Amino acid sequence: MAIAFLLSVGPSAAQRAAETPDPLRSLVSRLDLERYKATIKGLTVFGDRREGTDRNRSAIDWIESQLKSYGCTNTERITYNFQPRPAAPRAAGAPPPLATGVVGPQTETAAGGGRPRGVRVGTGVNTDPMKQPDAKLRELNMQPSTPGQRQEVYCTKIGTTHPDEMYIVAAHMDGHGWGEAANDDGSGTALVMELARVFSGPDVQTDRSIRFALWNNEETGLNGSAAYVAQRKDLQGQEDPPGSRRYPEPRWLGMIQHDMMLFDHGAPNADGTMRRQQRPEADVNVEFQATSKLAADSQALGWVLERANEKYASDYAVTLGSHMTNTDSSSFMDLVPSISVRENQRGNEIGSGWDPQWHQPTDVYATYNDDDFRLGLNAAQTTLAAVAQLTGMTLTK
Ligand SMILES: [Zn+2]
């Protein structure tokens, strides 16, 4: 009798758990390389998308129409005014900047506080149209920026049980340098759009809300994200109208910025040249800022991405660092746990010339191959899985 009873109870709890499909794995499988590449390619139709131009405004319209087509239909825009200011003079005693592409002495400290190693190659923003060999692209990028009104777009997945709380998943859609801003930051913009698509699936439910934001004016000094913070930080958690269970600005739980996702060919060679292929040990660099008010909580958010990466990303690992700098998560870092996700560390590595396309005419779609695009896809898998966990994602079918 006892044996018959044991047989009748079927598989053990552990066996049942092993057989239950993992909804996170199922969600991550909805990302794919060709869709990600196609979204980057779609953004490059608008050239470098420089802020304050018609091509920038057309790109915002296109992004908004794409978000709606994915089912993220509640798109909104904020409007702000941008007046460029002259660049601050170089600090007394600071070394003169190294010309773009020139090998020179390494600095003691990097932007964001890190200690750079190895060869340093000068970086800068290309402003010479004639450096763009493609005449059609040069023409597309010709209209200059004019000061004045700016917009940026976002859409929101509303949480079912906590609509009043959200994670912000973001990238900047503007670029410059007379290329296509394919990597900086078409790669991050496409990642955020792809996550908006997957989270908007009809069978995807989350307890908490997620906002997908595409900042403008990052390249002029984080002005778009700063405008968002200034306009909306005091609206957090307010129900409007009262009793409606609607929260125009859910309380911020975390901010995850994506900026330059594709290119990790390692440090420059001694003569300033680069390896032609993605290095096999390429990684997704997640950074928080050690000097920010919420460093400990931001670090903890970084580890959530690291664990999600280990379980769900197909090819490339996460490395966590403490020198987040020079991207829109800096606008949020003293208000909410904030991290950036990138191809390389921004200060130590990109700042030492690890990405020769950065702000250059060569930042075009055709520069990158599938090993590069796959690094961006792995970052997408990482953030998707982490945010799904953080927001209590379930699949209803
Ligand atoms: Zn950028």
mmCIF file of N, CA and C in Angstrom, residues 23-24 157 159-162 167 199 204-210 385-395:
data_model
loop_
_atom_site.group_PDB
_atom_site.id
_atom_site.type_symbol
_atom_site.label_atom_id
_atom_site.label_comp_id
_atom_site.label_asym_id
_atom_site.label_seq_id
_atom_site.Cartn_x
_atom_site.Cartn_y
_atom_site.Cartn_z
ATOM 1 N N PRO A 23 9.530 31.593 -17.242
ATOM 2 C CA PRO A 23 8.958 32.700 -18.021
ATOM 3 C C PRO A 23 10.023 33.730 -18.431
ATOM 4 N N LEU A 24 11.080 33.882 -17.618
ATOM 5 C CA LEU A 24 12.142 34.829 -17.985
ATOM 6 C C LEU A 24 12.874 34.357 -19.236
ATOM 7 N N LYS A 157 4.984 51.019 -19.629
ATOM 8 C CA LYS A 157 4.248 49.781 -19.318
ATOM 9 C C LYS A 157 3.699 49.950 -17.901
ATOM 10 N N GLY A 159 2.249 48.948 -14.394
ATOM 11 C CA GLY A 159 2.217 47.794 -13.503
ATOM 12 C C GLY A 159 0.808 47.493 -13.028
ATOM 13 N N THR A 160 0.521 46.195 -12.811
ATOM 14 C CA THR A 160 -0.845 45.820 -12.434
ATOM 15 C C THR A 160 -1.121 46.039 -10.949
ATOM 16 N N THR A 161 -0.128 45.739 -10.079
ATOM 17 C CA THR A 161 -0.386 45.894 -8.641
ATOM 18 C C THR A 161 0.289 47.132 -8.039
ATOM 19 N N HIS A 162 1.355 47.617 -8.668
ATOM 20 C CA HIS A 162 2.031 48.830 -8.197
ATOM 21 C C HIS A 162 2.228 49.818 -9.363
ATOM 22 N N TYR A 167 10.607 51.494 -12.911
ATOM 23 C CA TYR A 167 11.997 51.548 -13.361
ATOM 24 C C TYR A 167 12.039 52.317 -14.680
ATOM 25 N N PHE A 199 8.232 43.898 -23.733
ATOM 26 C CA PHE A 199 7.392 44.091 -22.538
ATOM 27 C C PHE A 199 5.944 44.450 -22.903
ATOM 28 N N VAL A 204 2.268 39.702 -21.529
ATOM 29 C CA VAL A 204 3.284 40.082 -20.537
ATOM 30 C C VAL A 204 2.657 41.020 -19.500
ATOM 31 N N GLN A 205 2.759 40.623 -18.225
ATOM 32 C CA GLN A 205 2.242 41.442 -17.124
ATOM 33 C C GLN A 205 3.378 41.739 -16.159
ATOM 34 N N THR A 206 3.407 42.951 -15.627
ATOM 35 C CA THR A 206 4.377 43.263 -14.578
ATOM 36 C C THR A 206 3.638 43.886 -13.398
ATOM 37 N N ASP A 207 4.121 43.607 -12.181
ATOM 38 C CA ASP A 207 3.522 44.206 -10.981
ATOM 39 C C ASP A 207 3.795 45.707 -10.957
ATOM 40 N N ARG A 208 5.048 46.070 -11.306
ATOM 41 C CA ARG A 208 5.456 47.469 -11.282
ATOM 42 C C ARG A 208 5.577 48.011 -12.699
ATOM 43 N N SER A 209 5.599 49.346 -12.817
ATOM 44 C CA SER A 209 5.633 49.991 -14.126
ATOM 45 C C SER A 209 7.065 50.093 -14.653
ATOM 46 N N ILE A 210 7.188 50.249 -15.968
ATOM 47 C CA ILE A 210 8.483 50.446 -16.630
ATOM 48 C C ILE A 210 8.314 51.587 -17.628
ATOM 49 N N ALA A 385 16.030 40.741 -18.676
ATOM 50 C CA ALA A 385 15.833 39.752 -17.609
ATOM 51 C C ALA A 385 15.857 40.420 -16.231
ATOM 52 N N ALA A 386 16.767 41.375 -16.038
ATOM 53 C CA ALA A 386 16.863 42.041 -14.740
ATOM 54 C C ALA A 386 15.587 42.833 -14.431
ATOM 55 N N VAL A 387 15.112 43.595 -15.414
ATOM 56 C CA VAL A 387 13.932 44.437 -15.181
ATOM 57 C C VAL A 387 12.680 43.564 -15.028
ATOM 58 N N ALA A 388 12.636 42.455 -15.761
ATOM 59 C CA ALA A 388 11.496 41.534 -15.600
ATOM 60 C C ALA A 388 11.448 40.998 -14.170
ATOM 61 N N GLN A 389 12.617 40.662 -13.627
ATOM 62 C CA GLN A 389 12.666 40.184 -12.237
ATOM 63 C C GLN A 389 12.264 41.287 -11.272
ATOM 64 N N LEU A 390 12.822 42.476 -11.493
ATOM 65 C CA LEU A 390 12.601 43.592 -10.554
ATOM 66 C C LEU A 390 11.137 44.041 -10.546
ATOM 67 N N THR A 391 10.435 43.859 -11.668
ATOM 68 C CA THR A 391 9.066 44.356 -11.753
ATOM 69 C C THR A 391 8.029 43.251 -11.563
ATOM 70 N N GLY A 392 8.481 42.030 -11.266
ATOM 71 C CA GLY A 392 7.536 40.924 -11.034
ATOM 72 C C GLY A 392 6.788 40.506 -12.283
ATOM 73 N N MET A 393 7.551 40.240 -13.353
ATOM 74 C CA MET A 393 6.942 39.876 -14.632
ATOM 75 C C MET A 393 6.328 38.487 -14.580
ATOM 76 N N THR A 394 5.146 38.342 -15.159
ATOM 77 C CA THR A 394 4.556 37.010 -15.368
ATOM 78 C C THR A 394 3.985 36.935 -16.786
ATOM 79 N N LEU A 395 3.937 35.730 -17.321
ATOM 80 C CA LEU A 395 3.308 35.513 -18.634
ATOM 81 C C LEU A 395 1.933 34.920 -18.387
#
